[in-house]
Amino acid sequence: MRLRTHDVTLIGERVTLRPLTEGDWDLLLAWNGDRELLYFLEGDDDVAYDLAQVQQIYRGVSMHAFCFVASVGRIPIGECWMQEMNLARISRGYPRMDCRRIDLMIGERGHRRRDLGTEMIRLLTSFAFERTRADTVFGCDIADFNIASLRAFQKAGFAATAKIEQPPGRKARFCWDLMIERNRG
Ligand SMILES: CC(C)(COP(=O)(O)OP(=O)(O)OC[C@H]1O[C@@H](n2cnc3c(N)ncnc32)[C@H](O)[C@@H]1OP(=O)(O)O)[C@@H](O)C(=O)NCCC(=O)NCCS
């Protein structure tokens, strides 16, 4: 299986999102090997992935998602995607609605906390509403300790729809789902 790619490029004030390609494995491997980042992304083991695992993850996701590399100028800083909702607990609550989700990471540490994540979320959300049939877009399963992610989604106009208690012993006590709806005005 190879990555399913696309021809969408999204240009923001500072961030550009271009299609993820089979030429990006070095970047993805480096970012997915950063333990500080894995702490926020992963459930409870924070194990760094090898190339085969990274390829399997992104190739799998790409079957249902528009996957992007985010750059500032010529510097790749992270990745993100927008895809159909894949969590039944959310889809069930919004029958007859086209629900999507977005996921993102800024792999380059020096580029975090500079409002770039918020811009990535805004770009993906506009893309979902303006160029696909999305009715709602979600950020899903965001750990209570991941303040940067929660704040970035909120700054982009998302509001919490669910606070999900985690089983004892997990890093997070709660995870949040946040959502934004298409503006029908
Ligand atoms: C989550 C992520 C994409 C957000 O992007 P970002 O560019 O760092 O976020 P922004 O700068 O746009 O916004 C972060 C906000 O959180 C705030 N923040 C971050 N850490 C904080 C903390 N510990 N306490 C209080 N506020 C905090 C920042 O001050 C900023 O808010 P402000 O603009 O009101 O000051 C990025 O941090 C990242 O890649 N993290 C690791 C991977 C990850 O967690 N991905 C999401 C999984 S759900």
PDB file of C-alpha atoms and ligand atoms in Angstrom:
ATOM      1  CA  MET A   1       0.000   0.000   0.000  1.00  0.00           C
ATOM      2  CA  ARG A   2       1.227   3.507  -0.806  1.00  0.00           C
ATOM      3  CA  LEU A   3       0.024   6.849   0.522  1.00  0.00           C
ATOM      4  CA  ARG A   4      -3.167   8.022  -1.099  1.00  0.00           C
ATOM      5  CA  THR A   5      -2.334  11.575  -2.026  1.00  0.00           C
ATOM      6  CA  HIS A   6      -4.292  14.594  -3.323  1.00  0.00           C
ATOM      7  CA  ASP A   7      -3.642  17.959  -4.938  1.00  0.00           C
ATOM      8  CA  VAL A   8      -4.895  20.378  -2.289  1.00  0.00           C
ATOM      9  CA  THR A   9      -2.590  23.127  -0.989  1.00  0.00           C
ATOM     10  CA  LEU A  10      -3.873  25.508   1.692  1.00  0.00           C
ATOM     11  CA  ILE A  11      -2.108  28.828   2.106  1.00  0.00           C
ATOM     12  CA  GLY A  12      -2.426  30.812   5.324  1.00  0.00           C
ATOM     13  CA  GLU A  13      -0.763  33.981   6.565  1.00  0.00           C
ATOM     14  CA  ARG A  14       2.241  32.122   7.934  1.00  0.00           C
ATOM     15  CA  VAL A  15       1.580  28.426   7.396  1.00  0.00           C
ATOM     16  CA  THR A  16       1.240  26.524   4.136  1.00  0.00           C
ATOM     17  CA  LEU A  17      -0.283  23.036   4.080  1.00  0.00           C
ATOM     18  CA  ARG A  18       0.783  20.911   1.108  1.00  0.00           C
ATOM     19  CA  PRO A  19       0.003  17.266   0.344  1.00  0.00           C
ATOM     20  CA  LEU A  20       1.919  14.641   2.328  1.00  0.00           C
ATOM     21  CA  THR A  21       3.907  12.404  -0.037  1.00  0.00           C
ATOM     22  CA  GLU A  22       5.999   9.255  -0.080  1.00  0.00           C
ATOM     23  CA  GLY A  23       9.027  11.595   0.016  1.00  0.00           C
ATOM     24  CA  ASP A  24       8.264  12.716   3.584  1.00  0.00           C
ATOM     25  CA  TRP A  25       9.199   9.621   5.624  1.00  0.00           C
ATOM     26  CA  ASP A  26      12.374  11.159   7.097  1.00  0.00           C
ATOM     27  CA  LEU A  27      10.385  14.065   8.511  1.00  0.00           C
ATOM     28  CA  LEU A  28       7.633  11.853   9.856  1.00  0.00           C
ATOM     29  CA  LEU A  29      10.093   9.429  11.407  1.00  0.00           C
ATOM     30  CA  ALA A  30      11.952  12.234  13.193  1.00  0.00           C
ATOM     31  CA  TRP A  31       8.799  13.888  14.500  1.00  0.00           C
ATOM     32  CA  ASN A  32       7.273  10.603  15.605  1.00  0.00           C
ATOM     33  CA  GLY A  33      10.447   9.780  17.511  1.00  0.00           C
ATOM     34  CA  ASP A  34      10.242  12.871  19.741  1.00  0.00           C
ATOM     35  CA  ARG A  35       9.250  11.612  23.191  1.00  0.00           C
ATOM     36  CA  GLU A  36       8.014  14.993  24.391  1.00  0.00           C
ATOM     37  CA  LEU A  37       5.605  15.048  21.485  1.00  0.00           C
ATOM     38  CA  LEU A  38       4.593  11.401  21.902  1.00  0.00           C
ATOM     39  CA  TYR A  39       3.650  12.151  25.467  1.00  0.00           C
ATOM     40  CA  PHE A  40       0.853  14.356  24.149  1.00  0.00           C
ATOM     41  CA  LEU A  41      -0.103  12.189  21.187  1.00  0.00           C
ATOM     42  CA  GLU A  42      -0.108   8.690  22.540  1.00  0.00           C
ATOM     43  CA  GLY A  43      -2.227   6.802  25.009  1.00  0.00           C
ATOM     44  CA  ASP A  44       0.059   5.568  27.733  1.00  0.00           C
ATOM     45  CA  ASP A  45       3.164   3.916  26.375  1.00  0.00           C
ATOM     46  CA  ASP A  46       4.890   6.764  24.436  1.00  0.00           C
ATOM     47  CA  VAL A  47       6.841   4.236  22.359  1.00  0.00           C
ATOM     48  CA  ALA A  48       8.681   5.708  19.382  1.00  0.00           C
ATOM     49  CA  TYR A  49       7.711   4.183  16.038  1.00  0.00           C
ATOM     50  CA  ASP A  50      10.065   2.678  13.490  1.00  0.00           C
ATOM     51  CA  LEU A  51       9.839   3.410   9.772  1.00  0.00           C
ATOM     52  CA  ALA A  52       7.584   0.450   8.985  1.00  0.00           C
ATOM     53  CA  GLN A  53       5.136   1.488  11.704  1.00  0.00           C
ATOM     54  CA  VAL A  54       5.175   5.135  10.643  1.00  0.00           C
ATOM     55  CA  GLN A  55       4.500   4.144   7.042  1.00  0.00           C
ATOM     56  CA  GLN A  56       1.688   1.845   8.087  1.00  0.00           C
ATOM     57  CA  ILE A  57       0.034   4.549  10.187  1.00  0.00           C
ATOM     58  CA  TYR A  58       0.159   7.347   7.618  1.00  0.00           C
ATOM     59  CA  ARG A  59      -0.649   5.153   4.628  1.00  0.00           C
ATOM     60  CA  GLY A  60      -3.638   3.796   6.526  1.00  0.00           C
ATOM     61  CA  VAL A  61      -4.882   7.230   7.574  1.00  0.00           C
ATOM     62  CA  SER A  62      -4.411   8.596   4.057  1.00  0.00           C
ATOM     63  CA  MET A  63      -7.040   6.187   2.694  1.00  0.00           C
ATOM     64  CA  HIS A  64      -9.716   8.301   4.381  1.00  0.00           C
ATOM     65  CA  ALA A  65      -7.978  11.623   4.974  1.00  0.00           C
ATOM     66  CA  PHE A  66      -6.462  14.634   3.316  1.00  0.00           C
ATOM     67  CA  CYS A  67      -2.972  14.508   4.856  1.00  0.00           C
ATOM     68  CA  PHE A  68      -0.712  17.567   4.801  1.00  0.00           C
ATOM     69  CA  VAL A  69       2.774  18.728   5.709  1.00  0.00           C
ATOM     70  CA  ALA A  70       2.756  22.162   7.346  1.00  0.00           C
ATOM     71  CA  SER A  71       5.565  24.561   6.448  1.00  0.00           C
ATOM     72  CA  VAL A  72       6.614  28.040   7.454  1.00  0.00           C
ATOM     73  CA  GLY A  73       8.482  29.469   4.520  1.00  0.00           C
ATOM     74  CA  ARG A  74      10.587  26.562   3.317  1.00  0.00           C
ATOM     75  CA  ILE A  75      10.775  24.867   6.722  1.00  0.00           C
ATOM     76  CA  PRO A  76       8.537  21.836   7.302  1.00  0.00           C
ATOM     77  CA  ILE A  77       7.245  22.117  10.885  1.00  0.00           C
ATOM     78  CA  GLY A  78       4.593  19.429  11.274  1.00  0.00           C
ATOM     79  CA  GLU A  79       1.751  17.416   9.848  1.00  0.00           C
ATOM     80  CA  CYS A  80      -2.021  17.340  10.009  1.00  0.00           C
ATOM     81  CA  TRP A  81      -5.068  15.824   8.385  1.00  0.00           C
ATOM     82  CA  MET A  82      -8.786  16.236   7.915  1.00  0.00           C
ATOM     83  CA  GLN A  83     -10.864  13.098   7.602  1.00  0.00           C
ATOM     84  CA  GLU A  84     -14.304  11.566   7.952  1.00  0.00           C
ATOM     85  CA  MET A  85     -15.335  10.993  11.550  1.00  0.00           C
ATOM     86  CA  ASN A  86     -14.141   7.555  12.640  1.00  0.00           C
ATOM     87  CA  LEU A  87     -15.436   7.508  16.221  1.00  0.00           C
ATOM     88  CA  ALA A  88     -18.868   5.931  16.539  1.00  0.00           C
ATOM     89  CA  ARG A  89     -19.478   7.627  19.893  1.00  0.00           C
ATOM     90  CA  ILE A  90     -19.401  10.980  18.072  1.00  0.00           C
ATOM     91  CA  SER A  91     -21.173   9.997  14.808  1.00  0.00           C
ATOM     92  CA  ARG A  92     -24.045   8.495  16.787  1.00  0.00           C
ATOM     93  CA  GLY A  93     -24.706  11.845  18.429  1.00  0.00           C
ATOM     94  CA  TYR A  94     -24.978  13.688  15.099  1.00  0.00           C
ATOM     95  CA  PRO A  95     -27.182  11.575  12.819  1.00  0.00           C
ATOM     96  CA  ARG A  96     -27.714  12.977   9.307  1.00  0.00           C
ATOM     97  CA  MET A  97     -24.715  15.268   9.746  1.00  0.00           C
ATOM     98  CA  ASP A  98     -21.450  15.008   7.874  1.00  0.00           C
ATOM     99  CA  CYS A  99     -18.910  14.979  10.731  1.00  0.00           C
ATOM    100  CA  ARG A 100     -15.190  15.286  10.149  1.00  0.00           C
ATOM    101  CA  ARG A 101     -12.200  15.345  12.436  1.00  0.00           C
ATOM    102  CA  ILE A 102      -8.825  17.002  12.334  1.00  0.00           C
ATOM    103  CA  ASP A 103      -5.555  15.948  13.941  1.00  0.00           C
ATOM    104  CA  LEU A 104      -2.305  17.812  13.986  1.00  0.00           C
ATOM    105  CA  MET A 105       1.184  18.001  15.421  1.00  0.00           C
ATOM    106  CA  ILE A 106       3.984  20.507  15.225  1.00  0.00           C
ATOM    107  CA  GLY A 107       7.027  18.270  15.118  1.00  0.00           C
ATOM    108  CA  GLU A 108       9.579  21.091  15.298  1.00  0.00           C
ATOM    109  CA  ARG A 109       9.683  22.099  18.963  1.00  0.00           C
ATOM    110  CA  GLY A 110      10.835  25.647  18.280  1.00  0.00           C
ATOM    111  CA  HIS A 111       7.680  26.289  16.293  1.00  0.00           C
ATOM    112  CA  ARG A 112       5.215  25.320  19.015  1.00  0.00           C
ATOM    113  CA  ARG A 113       3.366  27.977  21.030  1.00  0.00           C
ATOM    114  CA  ARG A 114       3.635  30.558  18.256  1.00  0.00           C
ATOM    115  CA  ASP A 115       0.006  30.448  17.165  1.00  0.00           C
ATOM    116  CA  LEU A 116       0.884  28.230  14.206  1.00  0.00           C
ATOM    117  CA  GLY A 117      -1.226  25.296  15.466  1.00  0.00           C
ATOM    118  CA  THR A 118      -4.241  27.595  15.665  1.00  0.00           C
ATOM    119  CA  GLU A 119      -3.606  28.680  12.083  1.00  0.00           C
ATOM    120  CA  MET A 120      -3.335  25.033  10.953  1.00  0.00           C
ATOM    121  CA  ILE A 121      -6.678  24.258  12.606  1.00  0.00           C
ATOM    122  CA  ARG A 122      -8.284  27.291  10.944  1.00  0.00           C
ATOM    123  CA  LEU A 123      -6.963  26.285   7.519  1.00  0.00           C
ATOM    124  CA  LEU A 124      -8.220  22.691   7.838  1.00  0.00           C
ATOM    125  CA  THR A 125     -11.600  23.853   9.139  1.00  0.00           C
ATOM    126  CA  SER A 126     -12.120  26.345   6.299  1.00  0.00           C
ATOM    127  CA  PHE A 127     -11.121  23.637   3.839  1.00  0.00           C
ATOM    128  CA  ALA A 128     -13.662  21.230   5.371  1.00  0.00           C
ATOM    129  CA  PHE A 129     -16.518  23.740   5.253  1.00  0.00           C
ATOM    130  CA  GLU A 130     -15.744  25.493   1.989  1.00  0.00           C
ATOM    131  CA  ARG A 131     -14.540  22.632  -0.183  1.00  0.00           C
ATOM    132  CA  THR A 132     -16.184  19.501   1.250  1.00  0.00           C
ATOM    133  CA  ARG A 133     -19.704  18.825   2.509  1.00  0.00           C
ATOM    134  CA  ALA A 134     -18.728  18.851   6.194  1.00  0.00           C
ATOM    135  CA  ASP A 135     -21.406  20.053   8.636  1.00  0.00           C
ATOM    136  CA  THR A 136     -19.199  19.799  11.705  1.00  0.00           C
ATOM    137  CA  VAL A 137     -15.500  19.425  12.422  1.00  0.00           C
ATOM    138  CA  PHE A 138     -14.143  17.900  15.628  1.00  0.00           C
ATOM    139  CA  GLY A 139     -10.908  17.763  17.562  1.00  0.00           C
ATOM    140  CA  CYS A 140     -11.138  14.427  19.384  1.00  0.00           C
ATOM    141  CA  ASP A 141      -9.804  12.784  22.502  1.00  0.00           C
ATOM    142  CA  ILE A 142      -7.662  15.704  23.615  1.00  0.00           C
ATOM    143  CA  ALA A 143      -6.045  14.937  26.967  1.00  0.00           C
ATOM    144  CA  ASP A 144      -6.842  17.263  29.863  1.00  0.00           C
ATOM    145  CA  PHE A 145      -3.130  18.035  30.325  1.00  0.00           C
ATOM    146  CA  ASN A 146      -2.679  19.039  26.680  1.00  0.00           C
ATOM    147  CA  ILE A 147      -3.360  22.707  27.312  1.00  0.00           C
ATOM    148  CA  ALA A 148      -1.756  23.859  24.057  1.00  0.00           C
ATOM    149  CA  SER A 149      -4.041  21.661  21.966  1.00  0.00           C
ATOM    150  CA  LEU A 150      -7.174  22.564  23.911  1.00  0.00           C
ATOM    151  CA  ARG A 151      -6.359  26.281  23.698  1.00  0.00           C
ATOM    152  CA  ALA A 152      -5.474  26.119  20.002  1.00  0.00           C
ATOM    153  CA  PHE A 153      -8.835  24.500  19.133  1.00  0.00           C
ATOM    154  CA  GLN A 154     -10.674  27.021  21.308  1.00  0.00           C
ATOM    155  CA  LYS A 155      -8.867  29.948  19.689  1.00  0.00           C
ATOM    156  CA  ALA A 156      -9.957  28.574  16.304  1.00  0.00           C
ATOM    157  CA  GLY A 157     -13.601  28.710  17.428  1.00  0.00           C
ATOM    158  CA  PHE A 158     -14.153  25.153  18.679  1.00  0.00           C
ATOM    159  CA  ALA A 159     -16.170  24.459  21.844  1.00  0.00           C
ATOM    160  CA  ALA A 160     -16.232  21.380  24.047  1.00  0.00           C
ATOM    161  CA  THR A 161     -18.982  18.820  23.375  1.00  0.00           C
ATOM    162  CA  ALA A 162     -17.860  15.960  25.618  1.00  0.00           C
ATOM    163  CA  LYS A 163     -15.627  15.355  28.625  1.00  0.00           C
ATOM    164  CA  ILE A 164     -14.764  11.682  28.752  1.00  0.00           C
ATOM    165  CA  GLU A 165     -13.494  10.173  31.963  1.00  0.00           C
ATOM    166  CA  GLN A 166     -10.476   7.923  31.442  1.00  0.00           C
ATOM    167  CA  PRO A 167      -9.920   4.627  33.263  1.00  0.00           C
ATOM    168  CA  PRO A 168      -7.763   4.819  36.425  1.00  0.00           C
ATOM    169  CA  GLY A 169      -4.025   4.689  35.816  1.00  0.00           C
ATOM    170  CA  ARG A 170      -4.112   6.582  32.517  1.00  0.00           C
ATOM    171  CA  LYS A 171      -2.038   9.717  31.994  1.00  0.00           C
ATOM    172  CA  ALA A 172      -5.169  11.783  31.453  1.00  0.00           C
ATOM    173  CA  ARG A 173      -8.073  11.840  33.905  1.00  0.00           C
ATOM    174  CA  PHE A 174     -10.308  13.225  31.176  1.00  0.00           C
ATOM    175  CA  CYS A 175     -10.224  13.679  27.431  1.00  0.00           C
ATOM    176  CA  TRP A 176     -12.207  16.319  25.593  1.00  0.00           C
ATOM    177  CA  ASP A 177     -13.977  16.434  22.252  1.00  0.00           C
ATOM    178  CA  LEU A 178     -14.312  19.893  20.748  1.00  0.00           C
ATOM    179  CA  MET A 179     -16.475  20.864  17.794  1.00  0.00           C
ATOM    180  CA  ILE A 180     -17.199  23.672  15.375  1.00  0.00           C
ATOM    181  CA  GLU A 181     -20.296  23.815  13.165  1.00  0.00           C
ATOM    182  CA  ARG A 182     -20.628  25.149   9.661  1.00  0.00           C
ATOM    183  CA  ASN A 183     -21.839  28.744   9.807  1.00  0.00           C
ATOM    184  CA  ARG A 184     -25.113  28.703   7.936  1.00  0.00           C
ATOM    185  CA  GLY A 185     -25.639  32.457   8.195  1.00  0.00           C
TER     186      GLY A 185
HETATM  187  C1  LIG B   1      -1.110  21.061  19.961  1.00  0.00           C
HETATM  188  C2  LIG B   1      -0.300  21.927  19.006  1.00  0.00           C
HETATM  189  C3  LIG B   1      -0.581  21.507  17.573  1.00  0.00           C
HETATM  190  C4  LIG B   1      -0.782  23.382  19.222  1.00  0.00           C
HETATM  191  O1  LIG B   1      -0.063  24.214  18.343  1.00  0.00           O
HETATM  192  P1  LIG B   1       0.691  25.506  18.905  1.00  0.00           P
HETATM  193  O2  LIG B   1       1.171  26.276  17.745  1.00  0.00           O
HETATM  194  O3  LIG B   1       1.674  25.062  19.922  1.00  0.00           O
HETATM  195  O4  LIG B   1      -0.526  26.258  19.611  1.00  0.00           O
HETATM  196  P2  LIG B   1      -0.835  27.824  19.616  1.00  0.00           P
HETATM  197  O5  LIG B   1       0.405  28.595  19.860  1.00  0.00           O
HETATM  198  O6  LIG B   1      -1.643  28.150  18.400  1.00  0.00           O
HETATM  199  O7  LIG B   1      -1.819  27.921  20.882  1.00  0.00           O
HETATM  200  C5  LIG B   1      -1.457  27.333  22.095  1.00  0.00           C
HETATM  201  C6  LIG B   1      -2.134  28.073  23.232  1.00  0.00           C
HETATM  202  O8  LIG B   1      -2.013  27.296  24.413  1.00  0.00           O
HETATM  203  C7  LIG B   1      -1.373  28.074  25.415  1.00  0.00           C
HETATM  204  N1  LIG B   1      -0.608  27.171  26.237  1.00  0.00           N
HETATM  205  C8  LIG B   1       0.240  26.198  25.831  1.00  0.00           C
HETATM  206  N2  LIG B   1       0.724  25.531  26.895  1.00  0.00           N
HETATM  207  C9  LIG B   1       0.167  26.080  27.975  1.00  0.00           C
HETATM  208  C10 LIG B   1       0.266  25.836  29.362  1.00  0.00           C
HETATM  209  N3  LIG B   1       1.016  24.854  29.845  1.00  0.00           N
HETATM  210  N4  LIG B   1      -0.475  26.585  30.194  1.00  0.00           N
HETATM  211  C11 LIG B   1      -1.264  27.560  29.727  1.00  0.00           C
HETATM  212  N5  LIG B   1      -1.404  27.866  28.416  1.00  0.00           N
HETATM  213  C12 LIG B   1      -0.690  27.113  27.566  1.00  0.00           C
HETATM  214  C13 LIG B   1      -0.519  29.057  24.649  1.00  0.00           C
HETATM  215  O9  LIG B   1      -0.177  30.159  25.449  1.00  0.00           O
HETATM  216  C14 LIG B   1      -1.491  29.423  23.508  1.00  0.00           C
HETATM  217  O10 LIG B   1      -2.558  30.226  23.962  1.00  0.00           O
HETATM  218  P3  LIG B   1      -2.545  31.845  23.830  1.00  0.00           P
HETATM  219  O11 LIG B   1      -2.299  32.173  22.404  1.00  0.00           O
HETATM  220  O12 LIG B   1      -3.923  32.216  24.302  1.00  0.00           O
HETATM  221  O13 LIG B   1      -1.450  32.321  24.716  1.00  0.00           O
HETATM  222  C15 LIG B   1       1.241  21.816  19.279  1.00  0.00           C
HETATM  223  O14 LIG B   1       1.528  22.358  20.527  1.00  0.00           O
HETATM  224  C16 LIG B   1       1.737  20.382  19.204  1.00  0.00           C
HETATM  225  O15 LIG B   1       2.031  19.898  18.129  1.00  0.00           O
HETATM  226  N6  LIG B   1       1.831  19.685  20.356  1.00  0.00           N
HETATM  227  C17 LIG B   1       2.277  18.308  20.405  1.00  0.00           C
HETATM  228  C18 LIG B   1       1.340  17.354  19.644  1.00  0.00           C
HETATM  229  C19 LIG B   1      -0.100  17.451  20.079  1.00  0.00           C
HETATM  230  O16 LIG B   1      -0.392  17.597  21.249  1.00  0.00           O
HETATM  231  N7  LIG B   1      -1.036  17.385  19.101  1.00  0.00           N
HETATM  232  C20 LIG B   1      -2.472  17.456  19.356  1.00  0.00           C
HETATM  233  C21 LIG B   1      -2.979  16.155  19.868  1.00  0.00           C
HETATM  234  S1  LIG B   1      -4.690  16.302  20.337  1.00  0.00           S
END
